[in-house]
mmCIF file of C-alpha atoms in Angstrom:
data_model
loop_
_atom_site.group_PDB
_atom_site.id
_atom_site.type_symbol
_atom_site.label_atom_id
_atom_site.label_comp_id
_atom_site.label_asym_id
_atom_site.label_seq_id
_atom_site.Cartn_x
_atom_site.Cartn_y
_atom_site.Cartn_z
ATOM 1 C CA GLY A 1 0.000 0.000 0.000
ATOM 2 C CA ALA A 2 0.875 3.658 0.197
ATOM 3 C CA ALA A 3 2.475 3.157 3.594
ATOM 4 C CA SER A 4 4.924 0.568 2.249
ATOM 5 C CA ASP A 5 5.963 2.930 -0.533
ATOM 6 C CA ALA A 6 6.926 5.704 1.858
ATOM 7 C CA THR A 7 10.582 6.420 2.538
ATOM 8 C CA GLN A 8 11.787 4.648 5.658
ATOM 9 C CA TRP A 9 14.613 5.969 7.806
ATOM 10 C CA CYS A 10 17.101 4.176 10.027
ATOM 11 C CA GLU A 11 19.676 5.593 12.418
ATOM 12 C CA ARG A 12 23.149 5.325 10.839
ATOM 13 C CA ARG A 13 24.799 3.440 13.700
ATOM 14 C CA LEU A 14 21.929 0.988 13.895
ATOM 15 C CA LEU A 15 22.179 0.357 10.152
ATOM 16 C CA ALA A 16 25.936 -0.241 10.474
ATOM 17 C CA ARG A 17 25.271 -2.722 13.309
ATOM 18 C CA ILE A 18 22.697 -4.584 11.202
ATOM 19 C CA HIS A 19 25.217 -4.726 8.353
ATOM 20 C CA ARG A 20 27.923 -6.157 10.652
ATOM 21 C CA TYR A 21 25.517 -8.826 11.905
ATOM 22 C CA THR A 22 24.663 -9.737 8.306
ATOM 23 C CA VAL A 23 28.334 -10.075 7.333
ATOM 24 C CA LYS A 24 29.014 -12.161 10.459
ATOM 25 C CA ARG A 25 26.080 -14.469 9.667
ATOM 26 C CA LEU A 26 27.212 -14.917 6.059
ATOM 27 C CA ARG A 27 30.729 -15.790 7.210
ATOM 28 C CA ALA A 28 29.411 -18.331 9.704
ATOM 29 C CA GLU A 29 27.536 -20.144 6.918
ATOM 30 C CA ILE A 30 30.785 -21.178 5.206
ATOM 31 C CA GLU A 31 32.535 -24.401 6.161
ATOM 32 C CA PRO A 32 36.282 -24.340 5.344
ATOM 33 C CA VAL A 33 37.733 -27.025 3.087
ATOM 34 C CA PRO A 34 41.092 -28.794 3.475
ATOM 35 C CA SER A 35 43.970 -27.410 1.430
ATOM 36 C CA ARG A 36 44.016 -30.462 -0.865
ATOM 37 C CA ASP A 37 40.397 -29.759 -1.843
ATOM 38 C CA PHE A 38 41.308 -26.137 -2.523
ATOM 39 C CA VAL A 39 44.130 -27.279 -4.824
ATOM 40 C CA ARG A 40 41.688 -29.621 -6.605
ATOM 41 C CA PHE A 41 39.331 -26.652 -6.947
ATOM 42 C CA LEU A 42 42.160 -24.585 -8.478
ATOM 43 C CA PHE A 43 42.745 -27.248 -11.144
ATOM 44 C CA ASP A 44 39.081 -26.931 -12.163
ATOM 45 C CA TRP A 45 39.134 -23.131 -11.804
ATOM 46 C CA HIS A 46 42.101 -22.907 -14.205
ATOM 47 C CA GLY A 47 40.873 -25.672 -16.473
ATOM 48 C CA VAL A 48 43.963 -27.900 -16.419
ATOM 49 C CA THR A 49 42.198 -31.246 -16.033
ATOM 50 C CA GLY A 50 40.906 -33.294 -18.942
ATOM 51 C CA ASP A 51 37.223 -32.423 -18.622
ATOM 52 C CA THR A 52 37.778 -28.731 -17.783
ATOM 53 C CA ARG A 53 40.344 -27.763 -20.434
ATOM 54 C CA ARG A 54 39.191 -25.150 -22.903
ATOM 55 C CA GLN A 55 39.288 -25.616 -26.662
ATOM 56 C CA GLY A 56 39.716 -23.440 -29.725
ATOM 57 C CA PRO A 57 40.977 -19.921 -30.386
ATOM 58 C CA ASP A 58 37.976 -18.295 -28.696
ATOM 59 C CA SER A 59 39.191 -19.618 -25.334
ATOM 60 C CA VAL A 60 42.419 -17.579 -25.419
ATOM 61 C CA PRO A 61 40.949 -14.342 -23.939
ATOM 62 C CA ALA A 62 39.452 -16.132 -20.926
ATOM 63 C CA VAL A 63 42.808 -17.757 -20.120
ATOM 64 C CA LEU A 64 44.800 -14.554 -20.632
ATOM 65 C CA ASN A 65 42.423 -12.527 -18.463
ATOM 66 C CA GLN A 66 42.809 -15.040 -15.649
ATOM 67 C CA LEU A 67 46.619 -14.978 -15.937
ATOM 68 C CA ALA A 68 46.947 -11.200 -16.454
ATOM 69 C CA GLY A 69 49.951 -9.755 -14.655
ATOM 70 C CA PHE A 70 51.458 -13.103 -13.638
ATOM 71 C CA ASP A 71 55.200 -13.377 -14.302
ATOM 72 C CA VAL A 72 55.942 -16.451 -16.435
ATOM 73 C CA PRO A 73 59.367 -17.222 -17.976
ATOM 74 C CA ALA A 74 59.174 -16.302 -21.651
ATOM 75 C CA GLY A 75 59.996 -19.839 -22.724
ATOM 76 C CA ALA A 76 57.136 -21.353 -20.677
ATOM 77 C CA TRP A 77 54.133 -19.447 -22.010
ATOM 78 C CA GLU A 78 53.649 -21.489 -25.191
ATOM 79 C CA THR A 79 55.367 -24.705 -24.174
ATOM 80 C CA GLU A 80 53.692 -25.164 -20.780
ATOM 81 C CA VAL A 81 51.195 -22.648 -19.427
ATOM 82 C CA LEU A 82 48.858 -22.079 -22.391
ATOM 83 C CA PRO A 83 48.885 -25.675 -23.763
ATOM 84 C CA THR A 84 48.069 -26.951 -20.266
ATOM 85 C CA ARG A 85 44.851 -24.904 -20.304
ATOM 86 C CA ILE A 86 43.880 -24.982 -23.997
ATOM 87 C CA ALA A 87 43.636 -28.296 -25.823
ATOM 88 C CA GLY A 88 45.371 -28.261 -29.200
ATOM 89 C CA TYR A 89 46.807 -24.785 -28.592
ATOM 90 C CA GLU A 90 48.276 -23.109 -31.697
ATOM 91 C CA PRO A 91 50.629 -20.076 -31.589
ATOM 92 C CA GLU A 92 48.590 -18.316 -34.270
ATOM 93 C CA TRP A 93 45.707 -17.984 -31.797
ATOM 94 C CA LEU A 94 47.765 -15.758 -29.501
ATOM 95 C CA ASP A 95 49.278 -13.810 -32.408
ATOM 96 C CA GLU A 96 45.817 -12.946 -33.685
ATOM 97 C CA HIS A 97 44.857 -11.285 -30.392
ATOM 98 C CA CYS A 98 48.182 -9.447 -30.081
ATOM 99 C CA VAL A 99 48.170 -8.114 -33.649
ATOM 100 C CA ALA A 100 44.565 -6.972 -33.208
ATOM 101 C CA GLY A 101 45.664 -4.904 -30.212
ATOM 102 C CA ARG A 102 43.609 -6.753 -27.631
ATOM 103 C CA TYR A 103 46.595 -8.085 -25.666
ATOM 104 C CA LEU A 104 50.256 -7.202 -25.298
ATOM 105 C CA TRP A 105 53.316 -8.830 -23.808
ATOM 106 C CA ALA A 106 56.108 -7.149 -21.851
ATOM 107 C CA ARG A 107 58.437 -7.510 -18.935
ATOM 108 C CA LEU A 108 57.174 -5.709 -15.833
ATOM 109 C CA ALA A 109 59.385 -7.231 -13.144
ATOM 110 C CA PRO A 110 62.200 -4.812 -12.216
ATOM 111 C CA ARG A 111 65.587 -6.225 -13.148
ATOM 112 C CA ALA A 112 68.529 -6.038 -10.778
ATOM 113 C CA VAL A 113 71.360 -4.159 -12.451
ATOM 114 C CA ASN A 114 74.530 -6.232 -12.756
ATOM 115 C CA ALA A 115 77.275 -4.797 -14.921
ATOM 116 C CA GLU A 116 78.999 -8.190 -15.173
ATOM 117 C CA ARG A 117 75.934 -10.006 -16.487
ATOM 118 C CA SER A 118 74.097 -9.291 -19.727
ATOM 119 C CA ALA A 119 70.312 -9.003 -19.865
ATOM 120 C CA ALA A 120 69.986 -12.212 -21.897
ATOM 121 C CA PRO A 121 68.898 -14.999 -22.037
ATOM 122 C CA VAL A 122 65.361 -14.048 -22.976
ATOM 123 C CA ARG A 123 64.012 -17.558 -22.352
ATOM 124 C CA ALA A 124 64.139 -17.039 -18.590
ATOM 125 C CA THR A 125 62.883 -13.437 -18.708
ATOM 126 C CA PRO A 126 59.666 -12.998 -16.676
ATOM 127 C CA ILE A 127 56.981 -11.922 -19.158
ATOM 128 C CA VAL A 128 53.381 -10.896 -18.512
ATOM 129 C CA LEU A 129 50.466 -10.919 -20.945
ATOM 130 C CA LEU A 130 47.958 -8.111 -20.415
ATOM 131 C CA PRO A 131 44.736 -6.788 -21.922
ATOM 132 C CA ARG A 132 45.924 -3.636 -23.661
ATOM 133 C CA ARG A 133 43.099 -1.593 -22.153
ATOM 134 C CA ASP A 134 44.497 -2.309 -18.645
ATOM 135 C CA ALA A 135 48.189 -1.868 -19.453
ATOM 136 C CA ARG A 136 48.538 1.623 -17.947
ATOM 137 C CA LEU A 137 47.213 0.380 -14.604
ATOM 138 C CA TRP A 138 49.803 -2.413 -14.481
ATOM 139 C CA PHE A 139 52.674 -0.217 -15.696
ATOM 140 C CA SER A 140 51.917 2.331 -12.961
ATOM 141 C CA LEU A 141 52.977 -0.263 -10.366
ATOM 142 C CA VAL A 142 56.639 -0.539 -11.405
ATOM 143 C CA GLN A 143 59.569 1.728 -12.113
ATOM 144 C CA PRO A 144 60.470 2.069 -15.799
ATOM 145 C CA ALA A 145 63.719 0.440 -16.894
ATOM 146 C CA ASP A 146 66.699 2.664 -17.678
ATOM 147 C CA PRO A 147 68.056 2.294 -21.248
ATOM 148 C CA ARG A 148 71.489 3.259 -19.957
ATOM 149 C CA ASN A 149 71.749 -0.179 -18.367
ATOM 150 C CA GLY A 150 71.948 -1.763 -21.825
ATOM 151 C CA SER A 151 74.914 -2.320 -24.113
ATOM 152 C CA ALA A 152 75.930 0.255 -26.723
ATOM 153 C CA THR A 153 74.156 -1.726 -29.453
ATOM 154 C CA ALA A 154 70.981 -2.013 -27.388
ATOM 155 C CA ARG A 155 71.046 1.724 -26.675
ATOM 156 C CA ALA A 156 71.429 2.457 -30.396
ATOM 157 C CA VAL A 157 68.373 0.357 -31.243
ATOM 158 C CA ALA A 158 66.373 1.898 -28.390
ATOM 159 C CA GLU A 159 67.277 5.401 -29.535
ATOM 160 C CA PHE A 160 66.223 4.624 -33.115
ATOM 161 C CA VAL A 161 62.837 3.277 -32.001
ATOM 162 C CA HIS A 162 62.405 6.245 -29.668
ATOM 163 C CA ASP A 163 63.166 8.768 -32.428
ATOM 164 C CA HIS A 164 61.252 7.070 -35.266
ATOM 165 C CA GLY A 165 58.437 5.327 -33.419
ATOM 166 C CA ALA A 166 57.302 1.735 -33.975
ATOM 167 C CA ALA A 167 59.446 0.133 -36.668
ATOM 168 C CA PHE A 168 59.747 -3.172 -38.493
ATOM 169 C CA PHE A 169 62.881 -5.241 -38.094
ATOM 170 C CA ASP A 170 64.312 -4.388 -41.525
ATOM 171 C CA GLU A 171 63.723 -0.687 -40.851
ATOM 172 C CA ILE A 172 65.703 -0.924 -37.621
ATOM 173 C CA VAL A 173 68.539 -2.747 -39.392
ATOM 174 C CA GLU A 174 68.660 -0.114 -42.129
ATOM 175 C CA GLY A 175 68.262 2.845 -39.791
ATOM 176 C CA THR A 176 70.916 1.797 -37.263
ATOM 177 C CA ARG A 177 73.288 0.399 -39.917
ATOM 178 C CA LEU A 178 73.887 -2.636 -37.755
ATOM 179 C CA LEU A 179 74.041 -6.258 -38.825
ATOM 180 C CA ALA A 180 70.788 -8.185 -38.596
ATOM 181 C CA THR A 181 72.310 -10.483 -35.973
ATOM 182 C CA GLN A 182 73.381 -7.463 -33.935
ATOM 183 C CA VAL A 183 69.853 -6.045 -34.017
ATOM 184 C CA GLU A 184 68.412 -9.415 -32.964
ATOM 185 C CA THR A 185 70.796 -9.541 -30.023
ATOM 186 C CA ALA A 186 69.983 -5.943 -29.118
ATOM 187 C CA LEU A 187 66.233 -6.588 -29.224
ATOM 188 C CA ALA A 188 66.673 -9.657 -27.012
ATOM 189 C CA GLU A 189 68.560 -7.509 -24.507
ATOM 190 C CA LEU A 190 65.936 -4.756 -24.612
ATOM 191 C CA VAL A 191 63.153 -7.319 -24.076
ATOM 192 C CA ALA A 192 65.019 -8.719 -21.071
ATOM 193 C CA LEU A 193 65.388 -5.185 -19.706
ATOM 194 C CA GLY A 194 61.671 -4.528 -20.160
ATOM 195 C CA LEU A 195 62.167 -1.721 -22.686
ATOM 196 C CA VAL A 196 60.613 -3.019 -25.916
ATOM 197 C CA ASN A 197 57.947 -5.361 -27.195
ATOM 198 C CA ALA A 198 56.421 -6.203 -30.569
ATOM 199 C CA ASP A 199 52.982 -6.147 -32.150
ATOM 200 C CA SER A 200 52.895 -9.949 -32.243
ATOM 201 C CA PHE A 201 53.984 -12.615 -29.784
ATOM 202 C CA ALA A 202 55.990 -13.959 -32.730
ATOM 203 C CA GLY A 203 58.489 -11.218 -31.992
ATOM 204 C CA LEU A 204 59.277 -12.831 -28.656
ATOM 205 C CA ARG A 205 58.919 -16.351 -29.994
ATOM 206 C CA VAL A 206 61.654 -15.915 -32.591
ATOM 207 C CA LEU A 207 64.079 -14.566 -29.975
ATOM 208 C CA LEU A 208 63.624 -17.762 -27.962
ATOM 209 C CA LEU A 209 65.057 -19.846 -30.801
ATOM 210 C CA PRO A 210 68.776 -20.539 -31.239
ATOM 211 C CA VAL A 211 70.327 -18.207 -33.808
ATOM 212 C CA ASP A 212 71.052 -21.032 -36.258
ATOM 213 C CA ARG A 213 67.350 -21.966 -36.383
ATOM 214 C CA ARG A 214 65.738 -18.550 -36.762
ATOM 215 C CA ARG A 215 66.077 -18.397 -40.521
ATOM 216 C CA ARG A 216 65.244 -21.978 -41.395
ATOM 217 C CA ALA A 217 62.717 -21.847 -44.238
ATOM 218 C CA GLY A 218 59.451 -23.690 -44.406
ATOM 219 C CA GLY A 219 58.274 -23.221 -40.829
ATOM 220 C CA VAL A 220 59.342 -26.756 -39.864
ATOM 221 C CA ARG A 221 58.291 -27.970 -36.443
ATOM 222 C CA ARG A 222 60.395 -30.072 -34.189
ATOM 223 C CA PRO A 223 58.775 -33.356 -33.095
ATOM 224 C CA ARG A 224 56.568 -32.791 -30.009
ATOM 225 C CA SER A 225 57.166 -29.017 -30.221
ATOM 226 C CA ARG A 226 54.171 -26.728 -30.058
ATOM 227 C CA VAL A 227 56.128 -23.582 -30.993
ATOM 228 C CA ALA A 228 56.148 -22.684 -34.663
ATOM 229 C CA LEU A 229 59.429 -21.425 -36.102
ATOM 230 C CA PHE A 230 58.743 -17.880 -37.246
ATOM 231 C CA GLY A 231 61.174 -15.354 -38.620
ATOM 232 C CA MET A 232 61.702 -11.736 -37.668
ATOM 233 C CA GLU A 233 59.524 -10.676 -40.579
ATOM 234 C CA ASP A 234 56.557 -12.175 -38.686
ATOM 235 C CA ALA A 235 57.120 -10.083 -35.578
ATOM 236 C CA GLY A 236 55.399 -6.928 -36.803
ATOM 237 C CA ARG A 237 56.609 -3.609 -35.458
ATOM 238 C CA TRP A 238 58.930 -3.177 -32.504
ATOM 239 C CA THR A 239 58.194 -0.340 -30.105
ATOM 240 C CA LEU A 240 59.236 1.006 -26.737
ATOM 241 C CA VAL A 241 57.046 -0.219 -23.916
ATOM 242 C CA HIS A 242 54.767 2.714 -23.090
ATOM 243 C CA ARG A 243 54.566 3.148 -19.335
ATOM 244 C CA GLY A 244 52.960 6.578 -19.063
ATOM 245 C CA SER A 245 54.656 9.676 -17.742
ATOM 246 C CA ARG A 246 57.720 9.188 -15.580
ATOM 247 C CA ALA A 247 56.555 11.829 -13.120
ATOM 248 C CA ARG A 248 53.342 9.982 -12.354
ATOM 249 C CA ILE A 249 55.119 6.659 -11.970
ATOM 250 C CA ASP A 250 57.689 8.149 -9.597
ATOM 251 C CA GLU A 251 54.946 9.749 -7.490
ATOM 252 C CA THR A 252 53.044 6.484 -7.431
ATOM 253 C CA VAL A 253 55.854 4.087 -6.555
ATOM 254 C CA VAL A 254 58.521 6.061 -4.731
ATOM 255 C CA THR A 255 56.189 7.834 -2.331
ATOM 256 C CA GLY A 256 54.076 4.704 -1.891
ATOM 257 C CA ARG A 257 50.818 6.462 -2.830
ATOM 258 C CA ASN A 258 49.620 3.851 -5.272
ATOM 259 C CA VAL A 259 46.955 4.958 -7.694
ATOM 260 C CA GLN A 260 43.801 3.472 -6.160
ATOM 261 C CA PRO A 261 42.322 2.256 -9.476
ATOM 262 C CA ALA A 262 45.468 0.185 -10.085
ATOM 263 C CA VAL A 263 45.304 -1.421 -6.633
ATOM 264 C CA GLU A 264 41.613 -2.247 -7.010
ATOM 265 C CA HIS A 265 42.224 -3.654 -10.486
ATOM 266 C CA VAL A 266 44.967 -5.960 -9.180
ATOM 267 C CA ALA A 267 42.726 -7.046 -6.299
ATOM 268 C CA ARG A 268 39.983 -8.042 -8.742
ATOM 269 C CA VAL A 269 42.412 -9.867 -11.041
ATOM 270 C CA LEU A 270 43.721 -11.912 -8.100
ATOM 271 C CA LEU A 271 40.155 -12.925 -7.285
ATOM 272 C CA GLN A 272 39.667 -14.068 -10.883
ATOM 273 C CA ARG A 273 42.946 -15.970 -10.786
ATOM 274 C CA TRP A 274 42.519 -17.773 -7.465
ATOM 275 C CA GLY A 275 38.814 -17.650 -6.653
ATOM 276 C CA VAL A 276 39.794 -17.337 -2.981
ATOM 277 C CA VAL A 277 42.545 -14.899 -1.996
ATOM 278 C CA PHE A 278 44.557 -14.911 1.232
ATOM 279 C CA TRP A 279 48.130 -14.307 2.356
ATOM 280 C CA LYS A 280 49.636 -17.599 1.175
ATOM 281 C CA VAL A 281 48.082 -17.199 -2.271
ATOM 282 C CA TYR A 282 49.427 -13.642 -2.450
ATOM 283 C CA GLN A 283 52.930 -15.011 -1.814
ATOM 284 C CA ARG A 284 52.754 -16.892 -5.143
ATOM 285 C CA GLU A 285 52.407 -13.567 -6.959
ATOM 286 C CA ALA A 286 55.111 -11.166 -8.166
ATOM 287 C CA ALA A 287 56.995 -9.137 -5.573
ATOM 288 C CA TRP A 288 56.192 -5.898 -7.418
ATOM 289 C CA LEU A 289 52.448 -6.102 -6.752
ATOM 290 C CA PRO A 290 50.859 -3.658 -4.277
ATOM 291 C CA PRO A 291 51.450 -4.562 -0.604
ATOM 292 C CA TRP A 292 49.048 -7.056 0.927
ATOM 293 C CA ARG A 293 47.737 -4.465 3.395
ATOM 294 C CA GLU A 294 46.573 -2.238 0.514
ATOM 295 C CA LEU A 295 44.803 -5.145 -1.179
ATOM 296 C CA LEU A 296 43.095 -6.012 2.123
ATOM 297 C CA MET A 297 41.605 -2.519 2.260
ATOM 298 C CA VAL A 298 40.096 -3.094 -1.190
ATOM 299 C CA TYR A 299 38.749 -6.526 -0.259
ATOM 300 C CA ARG A 300 37.127 -5.192 2.922
ATOM 301 C CA ARG A 301 35.416 -2.491 0.900
ATOM 302 C CA LEU A 302 34.220 -4.977 -1.728
ATOM 303 C CA GLU A 303 32.831 -7.232 1.007
ATOM 304 C CA ALA A 304 30.973 -4.285 2.543
ATOM 305 C CA ARG A 305 29.410 -3.634 -0.858
ATOM 306 C CA GLY A 306 28.324 -7.263 -1.089
ATOM 307 C CA GLU A 307 30.436 -7.952 -4.202
ATOM 308 C CA ILE A 308 32.605 -10.627 -2.558
ATOM 309 C CA ARG A 309 32.483 -12.754 0.592
ATOM 310 C CA GLY A 310 34.852 -12.824 3.512
ATOM 311 C CA GLY A 311 35.308 -15.726 5.895
ATOM 312 C CA ARG A 312 37.246 -18.934 6.460
ATOM 313 C CA PHE A 313 37.156 -20.804 3.162
ATOM 314 C CA VAL A 314 40.369 -22.866 3.332
ATOM 315 C CA ALA A 315 41.353 -24.512 6.608
ATOM 316 C CA GLY A 316 44.835 -24.315 8.061
ATOM 317 C CA PHE A 317 45.725 -20.759 6.993
ATOM 318 C CA SER A 318 45.646 -17.710 9.228
ATOM 319 C CA GLY A 319 44.623 -14.225 8.216
ATOM 320 C CA GLU A 320 41.710 -12.832 6.266
ATOM 321 C CA GLN A 321 40.280 -14.711 3.283
ATOM 322 C CA TYR A 322 38.028 -13.350 0.527
ATOM 323 C CA ALA A 323 36.242 -15.167 -2.277
ATOM 324 C CA LEU A 324 34.095 -14.606 -5.337
ATOM 325 C CA PRO A 325 30.534 -15.902 -4.893
ATOM 326 C CA ALA A 326 31.003 -18.198 -7.898
ATOM 327 C CA ALA A 327 34.137 -19.658 -6.321
ATOM 328 C CA ILE A 328 32.289 -20.483 -3.091
ATOM 329 C CA GLY A 329 29.764 -22.608 -4.958
ATOM 330 C CA ALA A 330 32.489 -24.346 -6.966
ATOM 331 C CA LEU A 331 34.488 -24.970 -3.798
ATOM 332 C CA ARG A 332 31.490 -26.590 -2.110
ATOM 333 C CA GLU A 333 30.911 -28.771 -5.153
ATOM 334 C CA ARG A 334 34.534 -29.886 -5.195
ATOM 335 C CA ARG A 335 34.388 -30.744 -1.485
ATOM 336 C CA ARG A 336 31.370 -33.020 -2.069
ATOM 337 C CA ARG A 337 33.147 -34.974 -4.801
ATOM 338 C CA GLU A 338 35.245 -37.857 -3.569
ATOM 339 C CA PRO A 339 38.926 -37.995 -4.614
ATOM 340 C CA ASP A 340 39.182 -39.858 -7.911
ATOM 341 C CA GLY A 341 42.949 -40.360 -8.153
ATOM 342 C CA ALA A 342 43.330 -37.657 -10.827
ATOM 343 C CA TRP A 343 46.911 -36.844 -11.846
ATOM 344 C CA VAL A 344 47.980 -33.321 -12.828
ATOM 345 C CA SER A 345 51.516 -32.575 -14.037
ATOM 346 C CA ILE A 346 52.550 -28.951 -14.450
ATOM 347 C CA SER A 347 55.673 -26.907 -14.988
ATOM 348 C CA ALA A 348 56.973 -25.222 -11.856
ATOM 349 C CA ALA A 349 56.657 -21.929 -13.761
ATOM 350 C CA ASP A 350 52.871 -22.370 -13.765
ATOM 351 C CA PRO A 351 50.867 -20.373 -11.187
ATOM 352 C CA LEU A 352 49.540 -23.711 -9.897
ATOM 353 C CA ASN A 353 52.959 -24.616 -8.504
ATOM 354 C CA VAL A 354 51.845 -24.074 -4.913
ATOM 355 C CA VAL A 355 54.126 -26.610 -3.223
ATOM 356 C CA GLY A 356 55.325 -25.224 0.096
ATOM 357 C CA LEU A 357 52.565 -22.593 0.090
ATOM 358 C CA LEU A 358 49.221 -24.386 -0.024
ATOM 359 C CA THR A 359 50.648 -27.890 0.403
ATOM 360 C CA PRO A 360 53.399 -29.309 2.606
ATOM 361 C CA GLY A 361 56.945 -29.550 1.318
ATOM 362 C CA VAL A 362 59.801 -27.375 0.135
ATOM 363 C CA ARG A 363 58.973 -24.757 -2.488
ATOM 364 C CA VAL A 364 59.935 -25.738 -6.040
ATOM 365 C CA PRO A 365 61.812 -22.978 -7.914
ATOM 366 C CA ALA A 366 59.536 -21.501 -10.591
ATOM 367 C CA LEU A 367 61.682 -22.545 -13.542
ATOM 368 C CA THR A 368 60.286 -23.935 -16.778
ATOM 369 C CA ARG A 369 62.091 -27.301 -16.646
ATOM 370 C CA ASN A 370 61.180 -28.010 -13.026
ATOM 371 C CA ARG A 371 57.944 -29.938 -12.639
ATOM 372 C CA VAL A 372 55.336 -30.910 -10.055
ATOM 373 C CA LEU A 373 53.017 -33.934 -10.177
ATOM 374 C CA TYR A 374 49.823 -33.842 -8.116
ATOM 375 C CA ARG A 375 47.435 -36.658 -7.303
ATOM 376 C CA ASP A 376 44.108 -35.549 -5.823
ATOM 377 C CA GLY A 377 45.570 -32.146 -4.995
ATOM 378 C CA VAL A 378 48.627 -33.504 -3.165
ATOM 379 C CA PRO A 379 52.141 -33.236 -4.654
ATOM 380 C CA VAL A 380 53.523 -36.775 -4.992
ATOM 381 C CA ALA A 381 56.640 -36.101 -7.103
ATOM 382 C CA THR A 382 58.773 -33.139 -8.152
ATOM 383 C CA LEU A 383 61.517 -32.609 -10.685
ATOM 384 C CA VAL A 384 64.177 -30.043 -9.731
ATOM 385 C CA ALA A 385 67.377 -29.523 -11.744
ATOM 386 C CA GLY A 386 66.709 -32.776 -13.602
ATOM 387 C CA GLU A 387 66.424 -34.871 -10.441
ATOM 388 C CA ALA A 388 63.092 -36.500 -9.598
ATOM 389 C CA THR A 389 61.982 -36.727 -5.959
ATOM 390 C CA PHE A 390 59.060 -38.910 -4.855
ATOM 391 C CA HIS A 391 57.106 -37.723 -1.834
ATOM 392 C CA GLU A 392 55.262 -41.001 -1.345
ATOM 393 C CA HIS A 393 56.488 -44.579 -1.364
ATOM 394 C CA PHE A 394 55.880 -46.391 -4.664
ATOM 395 C CA ASP A 395 56.924 -49.851 -5.783
ATOM 396 C CA ASP A 396 59.219 -50.051 -8.812
ATOM 397 C CA ALA A 397 56.474 -50.458 -11.431
ATOM 398 C CA THR A 398 54.351 -47.645 -9.990
ATOM 399 C CA GLN A 399 57.375 -45.389 -9.612
ATOM 400 C CA TRP A 400 58.146 -45.825 -13.316
ATOM 401 C CA ASP A 401 54.576 -44.765 -14.167
ATOM 402 C CA VAL A 402 54.740 -41.840 -11.765
ATOM 403 C CA ARG A 403 58.009 -40.655 -13.318
ATOM 404 C CA ASN A 404 56.442 -40.756 -16.779
ATOM 405 C CA ARG A 405 53.411 -38.834 -15.556
ATOM 406 C CA LEU A 406 55.708 -36.247 -13.962
ATOM 407 C CA LEU A 407 57.567 -35.800 -17.257
ATOM 408 C CA ARG A 408 54.317 -36.092 -19.267
ATOM 409 C CA ARG A 409 55.723 -38.942 -21.316
ATOM 410 C CA PRO A 410 53.385 -41.382 -23.121
ATOM 411 C CA MET A 411 52.468 -44.228 -20.795
ATOM 412 C CA LEU A 412 54.235 -47.103 -22.559
ATOM 413 C CA ARG A 413 54.494 -50.652 -21.297
ATOM 414 C CA LYS A 414 57.671 -51.132 -19.302
ATOM 415 C CA THR A 415 60.157 -53.571 -20.790
ATOM 416 C CA SER A 416 63.681 -54.623 -19.964
ATOM 417 C CA SER A 417 64.993 -52.005 -22.392
ATOM 418 C CA ASN A 418 63.194 -49.121 -20.618
ATOM 419 C CA VAL A 419 65.251 -47.004 -18.279
ATOM 420 C CA ALA A 420 63.394 -45.202 -15.511
#
């Protein structure tokens, strides 16, 4: 009736008390899950198991958005991280999105200056993939690299690109009057310093190849390799990484007054990446992200708005925890499902290398060739520096199978000629 349509008033402190009671009741409704169930949830959340893996070129944006801002060694993006999430992944799918301007690649992690060590090799350089529309927010979080830290050849190439704008490889060679091999080496150094990138991911891909294989005609693939052999002519234009004005970056980083939109954007991306965010999950992220205390302020505000939920979602971890509503439902569903003995083998460079953080054990260095094998969310074997370690007792036959699963080798029948 008319009475129900009238404006109703409530004393501010009473309303705040009602809101606190509501938040407390919502938190009490959530039953925390063991860490192994949370890891199993993460495999589904990232789509790395057989029935959750994405397919086709249209799945690339969803994967890249979830991994935005995560440092991955350049050599691991297309050999490990993307193929693990996208069945039948093809490099052309990523190139299409980069050339169209929807995504870009760059190094964001600050590099320690060491006069005795060159910026190469590129293969181990931490690279992020970002939606181009969000790039300025991410770049505002780090100090720009100094071109003076590069070699004379690298500085010459950087100066040419700075003076002439985005340029193709042959234009750089002609304009700097350097040999093509010198320009390739200079670009690799500038990529490792975080100073340049290219229109296409092919620009980075070609720098990951040995010099004697970059010009091989015909685009031949190595057996079992998922990286196509492109040439420099496929890279598109090379340009300086645009990080906004230096004055704004200095004010943001040096004085510690982070631009609030950037902090909130990172907080939301972490929720998309992990579903549930807390201190141990934050430790798996790059050291250059905003401090945890600043992210907590964002999460508390988002919970007060009702956009996310706070509470105790994963047992065994202290501190505040926040989750997306969709993640809470998926976490409950995963808890109801009995362990099915599922195996998941990933590179240690993958975000899902959470050994020593979410699971017991010593942390595995996040290098491309290191590996972790999980069974039902528990790490059962690791490969570090070429040496396999088994964290459970297996008989000889089972250990041979486990080793093959760890290395992602085809499961062949063991014979006397097989060597474990």
